[in-house]
Short mmCIF file of C-alpha atoms (C1' of nucleotides) and ligand atoms in Angstrom, two decimals:
data_model
loop_
_atom_site.label_atom_id
_atom_site.label_comp_id
_atom_site.label_asym_id
_atom_site.label_seq_id
_atom_site.Cartn_x
_atom_site.Cartn_y
_atom_site.Cartn_z
CA MET A 1 0.00 0.00 0.00
CA GLU A 2 2.43 2.65 1.20
CA ASN A 3 6.19 2.64 1.05
CA LYS A 4 8.77 3.52 3.63
CA GLU A 5 9.30 7.07 2.37
CA THR A 6 5.60 7.79 2.73
CA PHE A 7 5.69 6.66 6.34
CA VAL A 8 8.78 8.75 6.98
CA LYS A 9 7.08 11.82 5.59
CA LYS A 10 3.87 11.28 7.48
CA LEU A 11 5.68 10.81 10.73
CA ARG A 12 7.89 13.86 10.20
CA SER A 13 4.92 15.98 9.20
CA SER A 14 3.26 15.15 12.50
CA GLY A 15 6.33 15.91 14.55
CA LEU A 16 7.12 12.26 15.18
CA ARG A 17 10.64 11.10 14.41
CA PRO A 18 10.69 8.19 11.99
CA THR A 19 12.56 5.75 14.17
CA LYS A 20 13.14 2.19 13.07
CA GLN A 21 10.68 0.94 15.69
CA ARG A 22 7.94 3.25 14.46
CA LEU A 23 8.59 2.32 10.86
CA GLU A 24 8.40 -1.38 11.70
CA ILE A 25 5.09 -0.76 13.40
CA CYS A 26 3.84 1.30 10.44
CA LYS A 27 4.60 -1.60 8.13
CA VAL A 28 2.58 -4.00 10.24
CA LEU A 29 -0.30 -1.58 10.65
CA TYR A 30 -0.60 0.03 7.25
CA GLU A 31 0.95 -2.25 4.64
CA ARG A 32 -2.24 -4.18 4.13
CA ASP A 33 -5.28 -4.04 1.94
CA LYS A 34 -7.92 -4.11 4.63
CA THR A 35 -8.56 -2.33 7.86
CA PHE A 36 -6.62 -3.82 10.74
CA HIS A 37 -8.18 -4.26 14.17
CA PHE A 38 -5.88 -5.33 16.96
CA THR A 39 -5.00 -5.40 20.62
CA ILE A 40 -1.56 -4.44 21.88
CA GLU A 41 -0.93 -8.10 22.65
CA GLU A 42 -1.72 -9.15 19.07
CA LEU A 43 0.41 -6.38 17.60
CA SER A 44 3.22 -7.36 19.89
CA LYS A 45 3.06 -10.99 18.71
CA ILE A 46 3.11 -9.99 15.06
CA LEU A 47 6.10 -7.73 15.64
CA LYS A 48 7.94 -10.53 17.42
CA LYS A 49 7.55 -12.76 14.37
CA LYS A 50 8.41 -10.13 11.76
CA SER A 51 11.38 -8.42 13.31
CA LYS A 52 14.74 -9.79 14.30
CA LYS A 53 15.33 -7.22 17.05
CA SER A 54 12.33 -7.11 19.29
CA ILE A 55 10.60 -3.87 20.09
CA SER A 56 9.95 -3.34 23.76
CA LEU A 57 6.39 -3.48 24.97
CA ALA A 58 6.69 0.06 26.34
CA THR A 59 7.56 1.31 22.87
CA ILE A 60 4.59 -0.48 21.35
CA TYR A 61 2.31 1.18 23.88
CA ASN A 62 4.00 4.55 23.34
CA THR A 63 3.74 4.30 19.58
CA VAL A 64 0.15 3.18 19.51
CA HIS A 65 -0.81 6.05 21.78
CA ALA A 66 1.22 8.53 19.75
CA PHE A 67 -0.49 7.29 16.57
CA LYS A 68 -3.87 7.51 18.24
CA ASN A 69 -3.19 11.10 19.31
CA LYS A 70 -2.17 11.97 15.76
CA ASN A 71 -5.33 10.32 14.48
CA TYR A 72 -3.55 7.51 12.66
CA LEU A 73 -5.29 5.00 14.90
CA LYS A 74 -8.57 4.89 16.68
CA GLU A 75 -9.57 3.14 19.87
CA ILE A 76 -12.72 1.01 19.69
CA SER A 77 -15.41 0.56 22.33
CA ILE A 78 -15.60 -3.09 23.22
CA ASN A 79 -16.20 -4.41 26.64
CA SER A 80 -13.08 -6.23 27.42
CA ASN A 81 -10.14 -6.03 29.71
CA LYS A 82 -8.03 -5.07 26.68
CA SER A 83 -8.18 -2.08 24.38
CA TYR A 84 -8.85 -2.54 20.69
CA PHE A 85 -7.36 -0.29 18.04
CA ASP A 86 -8.34 0.26 14.45
CA THR A 87 -6.43 1.53 11.41
CA ASN A 88 -9.72 2.81 10.03
CA VAL A 89 -9.98 6.14 11.83
CA SER A 90 -13.25 7.24 10.24
CA ASN A 91 -16.55 6.99 12.08
CA HIS A 92 -17.81 3.57 11.16
CA HIS A 93 -19.72 0.58 12.40
CA HIS A 94 -18.60 -2.89 13.42
CA PHE A 95 -19.52 -6.48 13.70
CA PHE A 96 -18.02 -8.01 16.80
CA ASN A 97 -17.69 -11.77 16.68
CA GLU A 98 -18.24 -12.85 20.26
CA SER A 99 -16.75 -16.29 19.63
CA THR A 100 -13.45 -15.12 18.18
CA HIS A 101 -13.34 -11.55 19.54
CA GLU A 102 -12.80 -10.39 15.98
CA LEU A 103 -13.92 -6.98 14.72
CA ILE A 104 -15.17 -6.49 11.16
CA ASP A 105 -15.90 -3.13 9.57
CA LEU A 106 -19.34 -2.35 8.23
CA LYS A 107 -19.72 0.14 5.45
CA ASP A 108 -22.16 2.98 5.99
CA THR A 109 -24.26 1.50 3.21
CA ASP A 110 -24.45 -1.77 5.16
CA VAL A 111 -26.32 -0.01 7.93
CA GLY A 112 -28.16 2.90 6.42
CA VAL A 113 -28.71 6.32 7.86
CA ILE A 114 -29.12 6.59 11.60
CA LYS A 115 -31.16 9.52 12.73
CA ILE A 116 -30.79 10.54 16.37
CA LYS A 117 -34.02 12.30 17.23
CA LYS A 118 -33.26 13.11 20.84
CA LYS A 119 -31.15 16.15 21.73
CA ILE A 120 -29.32 16.95 24.93
CA PRO A 121 -29.28 20.72 25.51
CA GLY A 122 -25.81 22.18 25.24
CA LYS A 123 -24.25 18.96 23.95
CA LYS A 124 -22.99 18.21 20.48
CA ILE A 125 -22.91 14.81 18.88
CA LYS A 126 -19.33 13.71 18.33
CA SER A 127 -19.94 10.30 16.82
CA VAL A 128 -22.65 7.74 16.19
CA GLU A 129 -21.45 4.18 16.00
CA VAL A 130 -23.21 0.87 15.82
CA LEU A 131 -21.85 -2.31 17.32
CA VAL A 132 -23.44 -5.49 16.02
CA LYS A 133 -22.60 -8.49 18.13
CA ILE A 134 -22.62 -11.78 16.30
CA SER A 135 -21.86 -15.39 17.11
CA SER A 136 -22.30 -18.79 15.58
CA MET B 1 -40.39 0.81 43.07
CA GLU B 2 -40.00 -2.65 44.52
CA ASN B 3 -40.08 -3.70 48.15
CA LYS B 4 -37.83 -5.99 50.08
CA GLU B 5 -40.06 -9.05 49.73
CA THR B 6 -39.98 -8.71 45.96
CA PHE B 7 -36.20 -8.71 46.00
CA VAL B 8 -36.16 -11.71 48.30
CA LYS B 9 -38.43 -13.63 45.96
CA LYS B 10 -36.50 -12.71 42.86
CA LEU B 11 -33.22 -13.73 44.40
CA ARG B 12 -34.60 -17.02 45.72
CA SER B 13 -36.22 -17.82 42.41
CA SER B 14 -32.84 -17.47 40.69
CA GLY B 15 -31.06 -19.62 43.23
CA LEU B 16 -29.38 -16.71 44.94
CA ARG B 17 -29.73 -16.46 48.71
CA PRO B 18 -31.19 -13.16 49.81
CA THR B 19 -28.37 -12.07 52.06
CA LYS B 20 -28.36 -8.69 53.70
CA GLN B 21 -25.53 -7.51 51.44
CA ARG B 22 -27.42 -8.50 48.29
CA LEU B 23 -30.58 -6.84 49.52
CA GLU B 24 -28.69 -3.63 50.28
CA ILE B 25 -27.28 -3.69 46.78
CA CYS B 26 -30.73 -4.38 45.30
CA LYS B 27 -32.07 -1.31 47.05
CA VAL B 28 -29.37 0.89 45.59
CA LEU B 29 -29.73 -0.60 42.13
CA TYR B 30 -33.47 -1.04 41.71
CA GLU B 31 -35.28 1.32 44.07
CA ARG B 32 -35.22 4.16 41.60
CA ASP B 33 -37.40 5.54 38.87
CA LYS B 34 -34.84 5.63 36.10
CA THR B 35 -32.28 3.28 34.68
CA PHE B 36 -29.08 3.29 36.68
CA HIS B 37 -25.68 3.18 34.97
CA PHE B 38 -22.68 2.72 37.18
CA THR B 39 -19.15 1.50 37.69
CA ILE B 40 -18.17 -0.71 40.60
CA GLU B 41 -16.37 2.24 42.13
CA GLU B 42 -19.48 4.42 42.02
CA LEU B 43 -21.67 1.67 43.43
CA SER B 44 -19.16 1.11 46.18
CA LYS B 45 -19.22 4.80 47.15
CA ILE B 46 -23.01 4.87 47.27
CA LEU B 47 -23.07 1.78 49.45
CA LYS B 48 -20.54 3.30 51.82
CA LYS B 49 -22.79 6.30 52.37
CA LYS B 50 -26.04 4.36 52.71
CA SER B 51 -25.04 1.47 54.91
CA LYS B 52 -23.68 1.46 58.42
CA LYS B 53 -21.78 -1.82 58.02
CA SER B 54 -19.68 -1.65 54.91
CA ILE B 55 -19.89 -4.32 52.26
CA SER B 56 -16.54 -5.63 51.12
CA LEU B 57 -15.39 -4.77 47.64
CA ALA B 58 -15.13 -8.49 46.83
CA THR B 59 -18.81 -8.92 47.63
CA ILE B 60 -19.75 -5.99 45.46
CA TYR B 61 -17.87 -7.55 42.56
CA ASN B 62 -19.34 -10.97 43.30
CA THR B 63 -22.86 -9.62 43.49
CA VAL B 64 -22.65 -7.52 40.37
CA HIS B 65 -21.34 -10.50 38.43
CA ALA B 66 -23.99 -12.79 39.87
CA PHE B 67 -26.68 -10.29 38.91
CA LYS B 68 -25.19 -9.95 35.44
CA ASN B 69 -25.22 -13.73 35.00
CA LYS B 70 -28.86 -13.86 36.08
CA ASN B 71 -29.63 -11.06 33.64
CA TYR B 72 -30.52 -8.52 36.30
CA LEU B 73 -27.67 -6.33 35.11
CA LYS B 74 -25.98 -5.77 31.82
CA GLU B 75 -22.42 -4.76 31.03
CA ILE B 76 -22.00 -1.84 28.63
CA SER B 77 -19.38 -1.36 25.91
CA ILE B 78 -17.49 1.81 26.65
CA ASN B 79 -13.86 2.36 26.09
CA SER B 80 -12.56 2.83 29.53
CA ASN B 81 -10.38 1.11 32.02
CA LYS B 82 -13.49 0.42 34.09
CA SER B 83 -16.58 -1.64 33.36
CA TYR B 84 -19.98 0.01 33.22
CA PHE B 85 -23.14 -1.76 34.28
CA ASP B 86 -26.75 -0.97 33.52
CA THR B 87 -29.99 -1.85 35.30
CA ASN B 88 -31.73 -1.69 31.94
CA VAL B 89 -31.00 -5.15 30.60
CA SER B 90 -32.87 -4.77 27.31
CA ASN B 91 -31.05 -4.09 24.03
CA HIS B 92 -30.96 -0.34 23.87
CA HIS B 93 -28.91 2.61 22.74
CA HIS B 94 -26.90 5.17 24.68
CA PHE B 95 -25.60 8.65 24.77
CA PHE B 96 -22.17 8.76 26.34
CA ASN B 97 -21.18 12.14 27.69
CA GLU B 98 -17.45 12.29 27.12
CA SER B 99 -17.02 15.18 29.55
CA THR B 100 -18.72 13.55 32.53
CA HIS B 101 -18.49 9.87 31.52
CA GLU B 102 -22.22 9.65 32.06
CA LEU B 103 -24.43 7.20 30.17
CA ILE B 104 -27.98 8.11 29.16
CA ASP B 105 -30.50 5.69 27.68
CA LEU B 106 -32.03 6.34 24.31
CA LYS B 107 -35.42 4.95 23.52
CA ASP B 108 -35.77 2.91 20.34
CA THR B 109 -38.01 5.67 19.02
CA ASP B 110 -35.19 8.18 19.56
CA VAL B 111 -33.09 6.32 17.02
CA GLY B 112 -35.40 4.58 14.61
CA VAL B 113 -35.02 1.21 13.03
CA ILE B 114 -31.53 0.06 12.19
CA LYS B 115 -31.30 -2.29 9.29
CA ILE B 116 -28.15 -4.37 9.02
CA LYS B 117 -27.87 -5.25 5.35
CA LYS B 118 -24.65 -7.22 5.52
CA LYS B 119 -24.67 -10.85 6.60
CA ILE B 120 -21.82 -13.02 7.82
CA PRO B 121 -22.37 -16.63 6.75
CA GLY B 122 -23.03 -18.91 9.69
CA LYS B 123 -23.30 -16.07 12.20
CA LYS B 124 -26.39 -14.80 13.93
CA ILE B 125 -26.92 -11.25 15.12
CA LYS B 126 -27.09 -11.17 18.90
CA SER B 127 -27.54 -7.45 19.42
CA VAL B 128 -27.42 -4.14 17.60
CA GLU B 129 -26.55 -1.19 19.75
CA VAL B 130 -25.76 2.42 19.00
CA LEU B 131 -23.38 4.51 21.04
CA VAL B 132 -23.71 8.25 20.52
CA LYS B 133 -20.80 10.16 21.97
CA ILE B 134 -21.59 13.69 23.03
CA SER B 135 -19.74 16.54 24.68
CA SER B 136 -20.22 20.20 25.34
"C1'" DA C 1 -29.89 -27.93 66.87
"C1'" DC C 2 -27.15 -30.05 63.06
"C1'" DT C 3 -25.56 -30.04 58.68
"C1'" DT C 4 -23.97 -28.33 54.52
"C1'" DA C 5 -23.82 -25.72 50.55
"C1'" DC C 6 -23.57 -21.08 49.55
"C1'" DA C 7 -21.70 -16.25 50.79
"C1'" DT C 8 -18.75 -12.84 52.68
"C1'" DT C 9 -14.45 -11.18 53.67
"C1'" DA C 10 -9.51 -9.80 54.04
"C1'" DT C 11 -5.92 -10.40 51.53
"C1'" DA C 12 -3.02 -11.86 47.79
"C1'" DA C 13 -2.51 -12.51 42.92
"C1'" DT C 14 -3.13 -11.20 38.20
"C1'" DG C 15 -2.74 -8.69 34.14
"C1'" DA C 16 -3.22 -4.64 31.24
"C1'" DT C 17 -1.49 -0.30 31.22
"C1'" DT C 18 1.35 3.57 32.72
"C1'" DC C 19 5.38 5.54 34.89
"C1'" DT C 20 10.39 6.21 35.75
"C1'" DA C 21 14.73 7.27 34.77
"C1'" DA C 22 18.75 5.77 32.41
"C1'" DA C 23 20.78 4.93 27.90
"C1'" DG C 24 20.30 5.65 22.85
"C1'" DT C 25 19.28 8.31 18.62
"C1'" DA C 26 17.58 11.82 15.18
"C1'" DG C 27 17.88 16.19 13.60
"C1'" DT C 28 20.13 20.74 13.84
"C1'" DG C 29 23.77 23.74 13.76
"C1'" DT C 30 28.77 24.50 13.62
"C1'" DA D 1 32.47 15.08 11.01
"C1'" DC D 2 31.31 16.70 15.78
"C1'" DA D 3 28.62 18.48 19.36
"C1'" DC D 4 24.29 19.57 21.24
"C1'" DT D 5 19.77 18.79 22.55
"C1'" DA D 6 15.30 17.24 22.42
"C1'" DC D 7 13.00 13.23 21.52
"C1'" DT D 8 12.82 8.08 21.89
"C1'" DT D 9 13.54 3.53 23.53
"C1'" DT D 10 13.96 0.47 27.11
"C1'" DA D 11 13.86 -2.55 31.38
"C1'" DG D 12 11.81 -2.64 35.16
"C1'" DA D 13 8.78 -0.83 38.76
"C1'" DA D 14 4.31 1.02 39.90
"C1'" DT D 15 -0.57 1.37 39.40
"C1'" DC D 16 -5.12 0.00 39.42
"C1'" DA D 17 -9.22 -2.64 38.14
"C1'" DT D 18 -10.44 -7.07 38.60
"C1'" DT D 19 -10.20 -11.97 40.06
"C1'" DA D 20 -8.64 -15.76 43.01
"C1'" DT D 21 -7.82 -17.85 47.60
"C1'" DA D 22 -9.08 -19.72 51.63
"C1'" DA D 23 -10.79 -18.90 56.12
"C1'" DT D 24 -14.97 -17.54 58.51
"C1'" DG D 25 -19.93 -16.78 58.54
"C1'" DT D 26 -24.74 -17.73 57.38
"C1'" DA D 27 -29.22 -19.42 55.07
"C1'" DA D 28 -32.14 -22.94 54.88
"C1'" DG D 29 -33.39 -27.69 54.91
"C1'" DT D 30 -33.54 -31.81 58.00
MN1 LIG E 201 -6.92 3.67 26.82
MN1 LIG E 202 -15.95 -7.90 32.80
ZN1 LIG E 203 -13.05 -0.69 12.19
ZN1 LIG E 204 -28.67 1.89 29.51
#
DNA sequence: ACTTACATTATAATGATTCTAAAGTAGTGT
DNA sequence: ACACTACTTTAGAATCATTATAATGTAAGT
């Protein structure tokens, strides 16, 4: 999808130094065709396999949070002891497979328009997201 | 709303002994007009104020989980380090106030029908819930 | 009253996440 | 190339919500 130079530019343009750890993580996160949903633990396992020199867990946490703050990642609301992250940072809906704990993106057209008729005085709507729980 | 005898019957009928701790917790949870959304920490604080003899934190956790298993409470998907619980156990939608971390129920009529057009082969839809994040 | 399965409790353990502070590195300027 | 400095990585400790342990207490049937 994207090459190393693109990652380097994006990182620099957001004030993040393109370190080799961050670039490794970018490759895992963004060199794919589809949206990637993951927990820190899963990301950590993937990085262990891919890289010769391991990246410390603290750095994985730091990087994921830095990317989240720069809006390159999004945190997803799932009841779990672990946080889920998503490379699709747009407002969008999900299937959540309760058997496998896997998240799957829904397109807006898969759900249709959602009209929130109730208003809370003085409050603005920041996002409207649907979570569809599924299981076998 | 409900009196002590009702709680006693409900607990007995689900195979839970109506202990004084559980009845205290029932009062806090169910003797109210509106749906109650809470974290364990909040429930614990309320119980500290209300009761003379304090209920141990372990019991509060045990009871909340027992009630959840018996479908007297429901756990809510919010990204947070803490779990949220809800006395409204039906499938329903929420506002989440990002400033105050407060949950507010939406009626089905406040949202309208949500049609999920995508299907996952071999999977059944267990629930469809909308989370509307709001802030000032 | 006796019995026993279920509950409560203090406390320890767990596990995800965050913090600390020391060592390493990227980018800037000379 | 070298020095400087701010940013980054890292191992390990700390934190904090939650769960487990195991001893003590209690509800309810006999
Ligand atoms: Mn978080
Ligand atoms: Mn839970
Ligand atoms: Zn997604
Ligand atoms: Zn609710």
